[in-house]
């Protein structure tokens, strides 16, 4: 009997930052999709200054099956809604942002195997480089678990359900999170819900030496992130993100590309 390949939705969330997308796509050539039935989708949520025809050609030329162009900046919650809607038709969702570089080649199927082996994990997130000053350096820890050529942080890592570059079972897409919590979908809400309902957590996977698997490169952010009244909302900050580019490490500060050089 022929074994059926797992159906995996790869979905990239984008805000028309093509300078980052080019680097991300080149870097993602290090990912081996052998043994998987892949469908590659990109959702762009920044119509401002976007040439729809040129942008679509650019994405399709990089091997994607489908491009969704939002006609208005809907925000991250709407991106999650769409991913959950489409993801139900697959076995796994491999999600990543438009500004992340793969440091170490890997087989995506190996991460699926880890999810199947360790039922404590809600998702496998590729550990990124230290980004904020408040974060600790990424190193090998005595508490790390080992799986094949990887180390991973298994317990009490983060309350978030990360989207930077992660893979998770599509069963998450069937959860009635908004109905049961009263909040729109987001990394914090999904992570809190899964942890409290099932006791599952994000596993952060690192190289065998304990180094980051990916590097976050986005110096600026743009677009709506959370809605007014949701946990984490700050007046005067989150209500402005749909209008300008802001520094990723300090969203109080507008981003000036000339000053960043």
PDB file of C-alpha atoms in Angstrom:
ATOM      1  CA  UNK A   1       0.000   0.000   0.000  1.00  0.00           C
ATOM      2  CA  UNK A   2       1.378   3.383  -1.029  1.00  0.00           C
ATOM      3  CA  UNK A   3       1.749   5.756   1.887  1.00  0.00           C
ATOM      4  CA  UNK A   4      -0.036   9.073   1.345  1.00  0.00           C
ATOM      5  CA  UNK A   5       2.132  12.165   1.605  1.00  0.00           C
ATOM      6  CA  UNK A   6       1.060  14.658   4.294  1.00  0.00           C
ATOM      7  CA  UNK A   7      -0.673  17.663   2.740  1.00  0.00           C
ATOM      8  CA  UNK A   8       1.055  20.831   3.895  1.00  0.00           C
ATOM      9  CA  UNK A   9      -0.058  24.410   3.377  1.00  0.00           C
ATOM     10  CA  UNK A  10       2.888  26.757   3.241  1.00  0.00           C
ATOM     11  CA  UNK A  11       1.560  30.237   3.847  1.00  0.00           C
ATOM     12  CA  UNK A  12       3.650  33.402   3.846  1.00  0.00           C
ATOM     13  CA  UNK A  13       2.184  36.558   5.351  1.00  0.00           C
ATOM     14  CA  UNK A  14       3.466  39.696   3.682  1.00  0.00           C
ATOM     15  CA  UNK A  15       3.122  43.475   3.755  1.00  0.00           C
ATOM     16  CA  UNK A  16       4.641  44.244   0.354  1.00  0.00           C
ATOM     17  CA  UNK A  17       8.193  44.447   1.704  1.00  0.00           C
ATOM     18  CA  UNK A  18       9.764  43.016  -1.436  1.00  0.00           C
ATOM     19  CA  UNK A  19      13.319  43.838  -0.338  1.00  0.00           C
ATOM     20  CA  UNK A  20      12.848  41.345   2.486  1.00  0.00           C
ATOM     21  CA  UNK A  21      10.835  38.860   0.437  1.00  0.00           C
ATOM     22  CA  UNK A  22      13.676  38.485  -2.071  1.00  0.00           C
ATOM     23  CA  UNK A  23      16.080  37.527   0.705  1.00  0.00           C
ATOM     24  CA  UNK A  24      13.525  35.272   2.361  1.00  0.00           C
ATOM     25  CA  UNK A  25      12.747  33.370  -0.833  1.00  0.00           C
ATOM     26  CA  UNK A  26      16.431  32.846  -1.607  1.00  0.00           C
ATOM     27  CA  UNK A  27      17.045  31.639   1.922  1.00  0.00           C
ATOM     28  CA  UNK A  28      14.089  29.240   1.831  1.00  0.00           C
ATOM     29  CA  UNK A  29      15.836  27.237  -0.865  1.00  0.00           C
ATOM     30  CA  UNK A  30      17.531  25.551   2.098  1.00  0.00           C
ATOM     31  CA  UNK A  31      14.230  23.910   3.045  1.00  0.00           C
ATOM     32  CA  UNK A  32      13.722  20.359   1.751  1.00  0.00           C
ATOM     33  CA  UNK A  33      10.068  19.483   1.100  1.00  0.00           C
ATOM     34  CA  UNK A  34      10.752  15.854   0.164  1.00  0.00           C
ATOM     35  CA  UNK A  35       7.934  13.478   1.093  1.00  0.00           C
ATOM     36  CA  UNK A  36       5.314  16.205   1.402  1.00  0.00           C
ATOM     37  CA  UNK A  37       2.422  17.321  -0.777  1.00  0.00           C
ATOM     38  CA  UNK A  38       3.014  21.077  -0.653  1.00  0.00           C
ATOM     39  CA  UNK A  39       0.774  23.988  -1.586  1.00  0.00           C
ATOM     40  CA  UNK A  40       2.491  27.386  -1.541  1.00  0.00           C
ATOM     41  CA  UNK A  41       0.339  30.441  -0.747  1.00  0.00           C
ATOM     42  CA  UNK A  42       1.225  34.070  -0.040  1.00  0.00           C
ATOM     43  CA  UNK A  43      -1.194  36.597   1.463  1.00  0.00           C
ATOM     44  CA  UNK A  44      -0.243  40.267   1.123  1.00  0.00           C
ATOM     45  CA  UNK A  45      -1.910  42.803   3.392  1.00  0.00           C
ATOM     46  CA  UNK A  46      -0.393  46.086   2.216  1.00  0.00           C
ATOM     47  CA  UNK A  47      -2.161  47.480  -0.877  1.00  0.00           C
ATOM     48  CA  UNK A  48      -0.611  50.927  -0.418  1.00  0.00           C
ATOM     49  CA  UNK A  49       1.924  51.515  -3.236  1.00  0.00           C
ATOM     50  CA  UNK A  50       1.570  47.888  -4.385  1.00  0.00           C
ATOM     51  CA  UNK A  51       1.518  47.148  -8.110  1.00  0.00           C
ATOM     52  CA  UNK A  52      -0.762  44.120  -8.051  1.00  0.00           C
ATOM     53  CA  UNK A  53       0.294  42.742 -11.434  1.00  0.00           C
ATOM     54  CA  UNK A  54       4.036  43.077 -10.827  1.00  0.00           C
ATOM     55  CA  UNK A  55       3.780  41.779  -7.273  1.00  0.00           C
ATOM     56  CA  UNK A  56       1.769  38.726  -8.343  1.00  0.00           C
ATOM     57  CA  UNK A  57       4.254  37.864 -11.089  1.00  0.00           C
ATOM     58  CA  UNK A  58       7.097  38.237  -8.611  1.00  0.00           C
ATOM     59  CA  UNK A  59       5.506  35.759  -6.188  1.00  0.00           C
ATOM     60  CA  UNK A  60       4.456  33.224  -8.823  1.00  0.00           C
ATOM     61  CA  UNK A  61       7.939  33.344 -10.343  1.00  0.00           C
ATOM     62  CA  UNK A  62       9.210  32.067  -6.993  1.00  0.00           C
ATOM     63  CA  UNK A  63       7.178  28.890  -7.251  1.00  0.00           C
ATOM     64  CA  UNK A  64       4.006  29.827  -5.418  1.00  0.00           C
ATOM     65  CA  UNK A  65       0.668  28.285  -6.351  1.00  0.00           C
ATOM     66  CA  UNK A  66      -1.527  31.170  -5.267  1.00  0.00           C
ATOM     67  CA  UNK A  67      -1.382  34.819  -4.238  1.00  0.00           C
ATOM     68  CA  UNK A  68      -4.076  36.598  -2.232  1.00  0.00           C
ATOM     69  CA  UNK A  69      -3.929  40.397  -2.400  1.00  0.00           C
ATOM     70  CA  UNK A  70      -5.989  42.168   0.236  1.00  0.00           C
ATOM     71  CA  UNK A  71      -7.633  45.278  -1.188  1.00  0.00           C
ATOM     72  CA  UNK A  72      -7.248  47.004   2.180  1.00  0.00           C
ATOM     73  CA  UNK A  73      -4.960  46.609   5.175  1.00  0.00           C
ATOM     74  CA  UNK A  74      -7.031  44.180   7.250  1.00  0.00           C
ATOM     75  CA  UNK A  75      -4.496  43.417   9.960  1.00  0.00           C
ATOM     76  CA  UNK A  76      -2.920  40.296  11.385  1.00  0.00           C
ATOM     77  CA  UNK A  77      -6.145  38.968  12.940  1.00  0.00           C
ATOM     78  CA  UNK A  78      -7.715  38.777   9.490  1.00  0.00           C
ATOM     79  CA  UNK A  79      -4.602  37.020   8.195  1.00  0.00           C
ATOM     80  CA  UNK A  80      -5.004  34.384  10.898  1.00  0.00           C
ATOM     81  CA  UNK A  81      -8.713  34.038  10.047  1.00  0.00           C
ATOM     82  CA  UNK A  82      -7.855  33.307   6.417  1.00  0.00           C
ATOM     83  CA  UNK A  83      -5.081  30.871   7.345  1.00  0.00           C
ATOM     84  CA  UNK A  84      -7.419  28.954   9.663  1.00  0.00           C
ATOM     85  CA  UNK A  85     -10.105  28.877   6.969  1.00  0.00           C
ATOM     86  CA  UNK A  86      -7.775  27.468   4.299  1.00  0.00           C
ATOM     87  CA  UNK A  87      -5.622  25.379   6.640  1.00  0.00           C
ATOM     88  CA  UNK A  88      -8.543  23.091   7.550  1.00  0.00           C
ATOM     89  CA  UNK A  89      -8.136  21.424   4.166  1.00  0.00           C
ATOM     90  CA  UNK A  90      -4.567  20.314   4.894  1.00  0.00           C
ATOM     91  CA  UNK A  91      -2.781  18.108   7.413  1.00  0.00           C
ATOM     92  CA  UNK A  92      -0.263  20.721   8.532  1.00  0.00           C
ATOM     93  CA  UNK A  93       0.306  24.450   8.197  1.00  0.00           C
ATOM     94  CA  UNK A  94       3.842  25.732   7.625  1.00  0.00           C
ATOM     95  CA  UNK A  95       3.645  29.461   8.212  1.00  0.00           C
ATOM     96  CA  UNK A  96       6.290  32.140   7.986  1.00  0.00           C
ATOM     97  CA  UNK A  97       6.695  35.847   7.639  1.00  0.00           C
ATOM     98  CA  UNK A  98       8.291  37.812   4.816  1.00  0.00           C
ATOM     99  CA  UNK A  99      11.451  38.812   6.687  1.00  0.00           C
ATOM    100  CA  UNK A 100      13.109  35.644   7.954  1.00  0.00           C
ATOM    101  CA  UNK A 101      16.273  33.897   6.767  1.00  0.00           C
ATOM    102  CA  UNK A 102      16.977  30.186   7.178  1.00  0.00           C
ATOM    103  CA  UNK A 103      20.419  29.668   8.731  1.00  0.00           C
ATOM    104  CA  UNK A 104      20.557  25.891   8.619  1.00  0.00           C
ATOM    105  CA  UNK A 105      19.193  23.534   5.908  1.00  0.00           C
ATOM    106  CA  UNK A 106      16.469  21.208   7.148  1.00  0.00           C
ATOM    107  CA  UNK A 107      13.797  18.774   5.994  1.00  0.00           C
ATOM    108  CA  UNK A 108      10.338  20.028   6.835  1.00  0.00           C
ATOM    109  CA  UNK A 109       9.149  16.448   7.229  1.00  0.00           C
ATOM    110  CA  UNK A 110      11.517  16.071  10.182  1.00  0.00           C
ATOM    111  CA  UNK A 111       9.635  18.803  12.038  1.00  0.00           C
ATOM    112  CA  UNK A 112       6.376  16.980  11.336  1.00  0.00           C
ATOM    113  CA  UNK A 113       7.938  13.851  12.796  1.00  0.00           C
ATOM    114  CA  UNK A 114       8.793  15.795  15.944  1.00  0.00           C
ATOM    115  CA  UNK A 115       5.188  16.991  16.270  1.00  0.00           C
ATOM    116  CA  UNK A 116       4.017  13.410  15.899  1.00  0.00           C
ATOM    117  CA  UNK A 117       6.530  12.124  18.434  1.00  0.00           C
ATOM    118  CA  UNK A 118       6.078  14.779  21.146  1.00  0.00           C
ATOM    119  CA  UNK A 119       2.397  15.403  21.843  1.00  0.00           C
ATOM    120  CA  UNK A 120       3.270  18.139  24.344  1.00  0.00           C
ATOM    121  CA  UNK A 121       4.024  20.463  21.422  1.00  0.00           C
ATOM    122  CA  UNK A 122       1.332  22.645  19.895  1.00  0.00           C
ATOM    123  CA  UNK A 123       3.713  23.758  17.143  1.00  0.00           C
ATOM    124  CA  UNK A 124       7.385  23.707  16.235  1.00  0.00           C
ATOM    125  CA  UNK A 125       8.869  27.184  15.877  1.00  0.00           C
ATOM    126  CA  UNK A 126      12.320  27.616  14.399  1.00  0.00           C
ATOM    127  CA  UNK A 127      14.275  29.518  17.034  1.00  0.00           C
ATOM    128  CA  UNK A 128      15.312  32.958  15.809  1.00  0.00           C
ATOM    129  CA  UNK A 129      18.280  35.148  16.676  1.00  0.00           C
ATOM    130  CA  UNK A 130      18.175  37.457  19.675  1.00  0.00           C
ATOM    131  CA  UNK A 131      16.150  40.449  18.532  1.00  0.00           C
ATOM    132  CA  UNK A 132      15.275  42.564  21.548  1.00  0.00           C
ATOM    133  CA  UNK A 133      17.807  43.758  24.132  1.00  0.00           C
ATOM    134  CA  UNK A 134      15.732  42.158  26.869  1.00  0.00           C
ATOM    135  CA  UNK A 135      16.132  38.684  25.373  1.00  0.00           C
ATOM    136  CA  UNK A 136      18.825  36.199  26.283  1.00  0.00           C
ATOM    137  CA  UNK A 137      21.366  34.899  23.800  1.00  0.00           C
ATOM    138  CA  UNK A 138      20.411  31.729  21.950  1.00  0.00           C
ATOM    139  CA  UNK A 139      22.601  28.911  23.270  1.00  0.00           C
ATOM    140  CA  UNK A 140      22.522  25.209  24.044  1.00  0.00           C
ATOM    141  CA  UNK A 141      20.902  24.535  27.424  1.00  0.00           C
ATOM    142  CA  UNK A 142      21.089  21.576  29.773  1.00  0.00           C
ATOM    143  CA  UNK A 143      17.289  21.536  29.724  1.00  0.00           C
ATOM    144  CA  UNK A 144      17.138  21.151  25.934  1.00  0.00           C
ATOM    145  CA  UNK A 145      15.564  18.045  24.502  1.00  0.00           C
ATOM    146  CA  UNK A 146      17.276  16.316  21.577  1.00  0.00           C
ATOM    147  CA  UNK A 147      15.604  15.089  18.400  1.00  0.00           C
ATOM    148  CA  UNK A 148      17.788  13.852  15.552  1.00  0.00           C
ATOM    149  CA  UNK A 149      20.081  16.677  14.477  1.00  0.00           C
ATOM    150  CA  UNK A 150      18.197  19.260  16.533  1.00  0.00           C
ATOM    151  CA  UNK A 151      17.948  20.517  20.067  1.00  0.00           C
ATOM    152  CA  UNK A 152      14.681  22.034  21.200  1.00  0.00           C
ATOM    153  CA  UNK A 153      13.294  23.987  24.115  1.00  0.00           C
ATOM    154  CA  UNK A 154      10.177  22.160  25.234  1.00  0.00           C
ATOM    155  CA  UNK A 155       8.747  23.622  28.430  1.00  0.00           C
ATOM    156  CA  UNK A 156       7.676  27.085  29.610  1.00  0.00           C
ATOM    157  CA  UNK A 157       9.182  28.877  26.618  1.00  0.00           C
ATOM    158  CA  UNK A 158       6.593  31.350  25.448  1.00  0.00           C
ATOM    159  CA  UNK A 159       2.871  32.020  25.803  1.00  0.00           C
ATOM    160  CA  UNK A 160       2.717  32.817  22.082  1.00  0.00           C
ATOM    161  CA  UNK A 161       1.739  30.708  19.085  1.00  0.00           C
ATOM    162  CA  UNK A 162       4.480  31.975  16.805  1.00  0.00           C
ATOM    163  CA  UNK A 163       4.154  32.826  13.130  1.00  0.00           C
ATOM    164  CA  UNK A 164       7.723  33.860  12.290  1.00  0.00           C
ATOM    165  CA  UNK A 165       8.493  30.396  10.903  1.00  0.00           C
ATOM    166  CA  UNK A 166       6.614  27.493  12.390  1.00  0.00           C
ATOM    167  CA  UNK A 167       4.680  24.342  11.567  1.00  0.00           C
ATOM    168  CA  UNK A 168       1.595  23.020  13.328  1.00  0.00           C
ATOM    169  CA  UNK A 169      -1.176  20.446  12.845  1.00  0.00           C
ATOM    170  CA  UNK A 170      -4.242  21.693  11.018  1.00  0.00           C
ATOM    171  CA  UNK A 171      -6.425  20.521  13.901  1.00  0.00           C
ATOM    172  CA  UNK A 172      -5.662  23.907  15.484  1.00  0.00           C
ATOM    173  CA  UNK A 173      -7.657  25.495  12.648  1.00  0.00           C
ATOM    174  CA  UNK A 174     -10.811  23.728  13.823  1.00  0.00           C
ATOM    175  CA  UNK A 175     -10.706  25.197  17.330  1.00  0.00           C
ATOM    176  CA  UNK A 176     -13.465  27.693  18.167  1.00  0.00           C
ATOM    177  CA  UNK A 177     -10.995  30.142  19.671  1.00  0.00           C
ATOM    178  CA  UNK A 178     -12.770  33.414  18.909  1.00  0.00           C
ATOM    179  CA  UNK A 179     -16.145  32.011  19.923  1.00  0.00           C
ATOM    180  CA  UNK A 180     -14.816  30.697  23.248  1.00  0.00           C
ATOM    181  CA  UNK A 181     -12.544  33.621  24.192  1.00  0.00           C
ATOM    182  CA  UNK A 182     -14.330  36.606  22.656  1.00  0.00           C
ATOM    183  CA  UNK A 183     -11.076  37.767  21.040  1.00  0.00           C
ATOM    184  CA  UNK A 184      -9.828  37.808  17.461  1.00  0.00           C
ATOM    185  CA  UNK A 185      -7.087  35.373  16.513  1.00  0.00           C
ATOM    186  CA  UNK A 186      -3.485  36.326  17.250  1.00  0.00           C
ATOM    187  CA  UNK A 187      -0.237  34.791  18.466  1.00  0.00           C
ATOM    188  CA  UNK A 188      -1.059  35.597  22.084  1.00  0.00           C
ATOM    189  CA  UNK A 189      -4.703  34.470  22.021  1.00  0.00           C
ATOM    190  CA  UNK A 190      -4.019  31.193  20.172  1.00  0.00           C
ATOM    191  CA  UNK A 191      -1.064  30.344  22.417  1.00  0.00           C
ATOM    192  CA  UNK A 192      -3.031  31.075  25.604  1.00  0.00           C
ATOM    193  CA  UNK A 193      -6.030  29.073  24.396  1.00  0.00           C
ATOM    194  CA  UNK A 194      -4.065  25.948  23.397  1.00  0.00           C
ATOM    195  CA  UNK A 195      -2.011  26.006  26.614  1.00  0.00           C
ATOM    196  CA  UNK A 196      -5.049  26.359  28.866  1.00  0.00           C
ATOM    197  CA  UNK A 197      -7.263  23.871  27.048  1.00  0.00           C
ATOM    198  CA  UNK A 198      -4.734  21.167  26.193  1.00  0.00           C
ATOM    199  CA  UNK A 199      -1.578  21.961  28.164  1.00  0.00           C
ATOM    200  CA  UNK A 200       0.380  22.128  24.906  1.00  0.00           C
ATOM    201  CA  UNK A 201       3.219  24.577  24.240  1.00  0.00           C
ATOM    202  CA  UNK A 202       5.424  25.846  21.463  1.00  0.00           C
ATOM    203  CA  UNK A 203       8.673  23.970  20.955  1.00  0.00           C
ATOM    204  CA  UNK A 204      11.630  26.108  19.876  1.00  0.00           C
ATOM    205  CA  UNK A 205      13.953  24.122  17.662  1.00  0.00           C
ATOM    206  CA  UNK A 206      17.665  24.951  17.409  1.00  0.00           C
ATOM    207  CA  UNK A 207      20.672  23.493  15.629  1.00  0.00           C
ATOM    208  CA  UNK A 208      22.583  20.584  17.148  1.00  0.00           C
ATOM    209  CA  UNK A 209      25.003  23.166  18.569  1.00  0.00           C
ATOM    210  CA  UNK A 210      22.175  25.208  20.103  1.00  0.00           C
ATOM    211  CA  UNK A 211      22.308  28.031  17.563  1.00  0.00           C
ATOM    212  CA  UNK A 212      19.324  29.839  15.976  1.00  0.00           C
ATOM    213  CA  UNK A 213      17.727  28.100  13.023  1.00  0.00           C
ATOM    214  CA  UNK A 214      16.515  31.365  11.503  1.00  0.00           C
ATOM    215  CA  UNK A 215      17.342  35.051  11.508  1.00  0.00           C
ATOM    216  CA  UNK A 216      14.766  37.827  11.731  1.00  0.00           C
ATOM    217  CA  UNK A 217      15.821  40.712   9.450  1.00  0.00           C
ATOM    218  CA  UNK A 218      12.846  43.073   9.323  1.00  0.00           C
ATOM    219  CA  UNK A 219      13.997  46.466  10.592  1.00  0.00           C
ATOM    220  CA  UNK A 220      10.567  47.991  10.109  1.00  0.00           C
ATOM    221  CA  UNK A 221       6.967  46.869  10.451  1.00  0.00           C
ATOM    222  CA  UNK A 222       3.748  48.113   8.920  1.00  0.00           C
ATOM    223  CA  UNK A 223       0.051  47.357   8.984  1.00  0.00           C
ATOM    224  CA  UNK A 224      -2.582  46.729  11.628  1.00  0.00           C
ATOM    225  CA  UNK A 225      -1.595  44.207  14.285  1.00  0.00           C
ATOM    226  CA  UNK A 226      -4.340  43.963  16.897  1.00  0.00           C
ATOM    227  CA  UNK A 227      -7.741  45.539  17.313  1.00  0.00           C
ATOM    228  CA  UNK A 228      -8.721  48.160  19.877  1.00  0.00           C
ATOM    229  CA  UNK A 229      -9.773  46.521  23.135  1.00  0.00           C
ATOM    230  CA  UNK A 230      -7.758  43.347  22.587  1.00  0.00           C
ATOM    231  CA  UNK A 231      -4.994  42.292  25.013  1.00  0.00           C
ATOM    232  CA  UNK A 232      -1.840  44.308  24.342  1.00  0.00           C
ATOM    233  CA  UNK A 233      -3.560  47.230  22.579  1.00  0.00           C
ATOM    234  CA  UNK A 234      -1.928  50.622  23.250  1.00  0.00           C
ATOM    235  CA  UNK A 235      -3.699  53.831  22.198  1.00  0.00           C
ATOM    236  CA  UNK A 236      -1.527  56.054  20.046  1.00  0.00           C
ATOM    237  CA  UNK A 237       0.605  53.139  18.865  1.00  0.00           C
ATOM    238  CA  UNK A 238      -1.389  50.260  17.429  1.00  0.00           C
ATOM    239  CA  UNK A 239      -3.920  52.597  15.842  1.00  0.00           C
ATOM    240  CA  UNK A 240      -1.157  54.229  13.753  1.00  0.00           C
ATOM    241  CA  UNK A 241       0.516  51.155  12.259  1.00  0.00           C
ATOM    242  CA  UNK A 242      -1.760  51.157   9.243  1.00  0.00           C
ATOM    243  CA  UNK A 243      -0.474  54.544   8.089  1.00  0.00           C
ATOM    244  CA  UNK A 244       3.327  54.452   8.239  1.00  0.00           C
ATOM    245  CA  UNK A 245       6.408  52.257   8.605  1.00  0.00           C
ATOM    246  CA  UNK A 246       7.610  51.884  12.190  1.00  0.00           C
ATOM    247  CA  UNK A 247      10.783  50.466  13.705  1.00  0.00           C
ATOM    248  CA  UNK A 248      10.305  46.778  14.529  1.00  0.00           C
ATOM    249  CA  UNK A 249      12.152  47.067  17.825  1.00  0.00           C
ATOM    250  CA  UNK A 250      10.353  50.246  18.857  1.00  0.00           C
ATOM    251  CA  UNK A 251       6.930  50.768  17.318  1.00  0.00           C
ATOM    252  CA  UNK A 252       6.730  54.210  18.936  1.00  0.00           C
ATOM    253  CA  UNK A 253       9.282  55.386  16.375  1.00  0.00           C
ATOM    254  CA  UNK A 254       8.666  55.969  12.682  1.00  0.00           C
ATOM    255  CA  UNK A 255      11.130  54.178  10.429  1.00  0.00           C
ATOM    256  CA  UNK A 256      13.445  56.259   8.225  1.00  0.00           C
ATOM    257  CA  UNK A 257      15.210  54.081   5.647  1.00  0.00           C
ATOM    258  CA  UNK A 258      17.890  56.724   5.081  1.00  0.00           C
ATOM    259  CA  UNK A 259      18.788  56.883   8.763  1.00  0.00           C
ATOM    260  CA  UNK A 260      18.929  53.087   9.035  1.00  0.00           C
ATOM    261  CA  UNK A 261      21.791  52.786   6.561  1.00  0.00           C
TER     262      UNK A 261
END
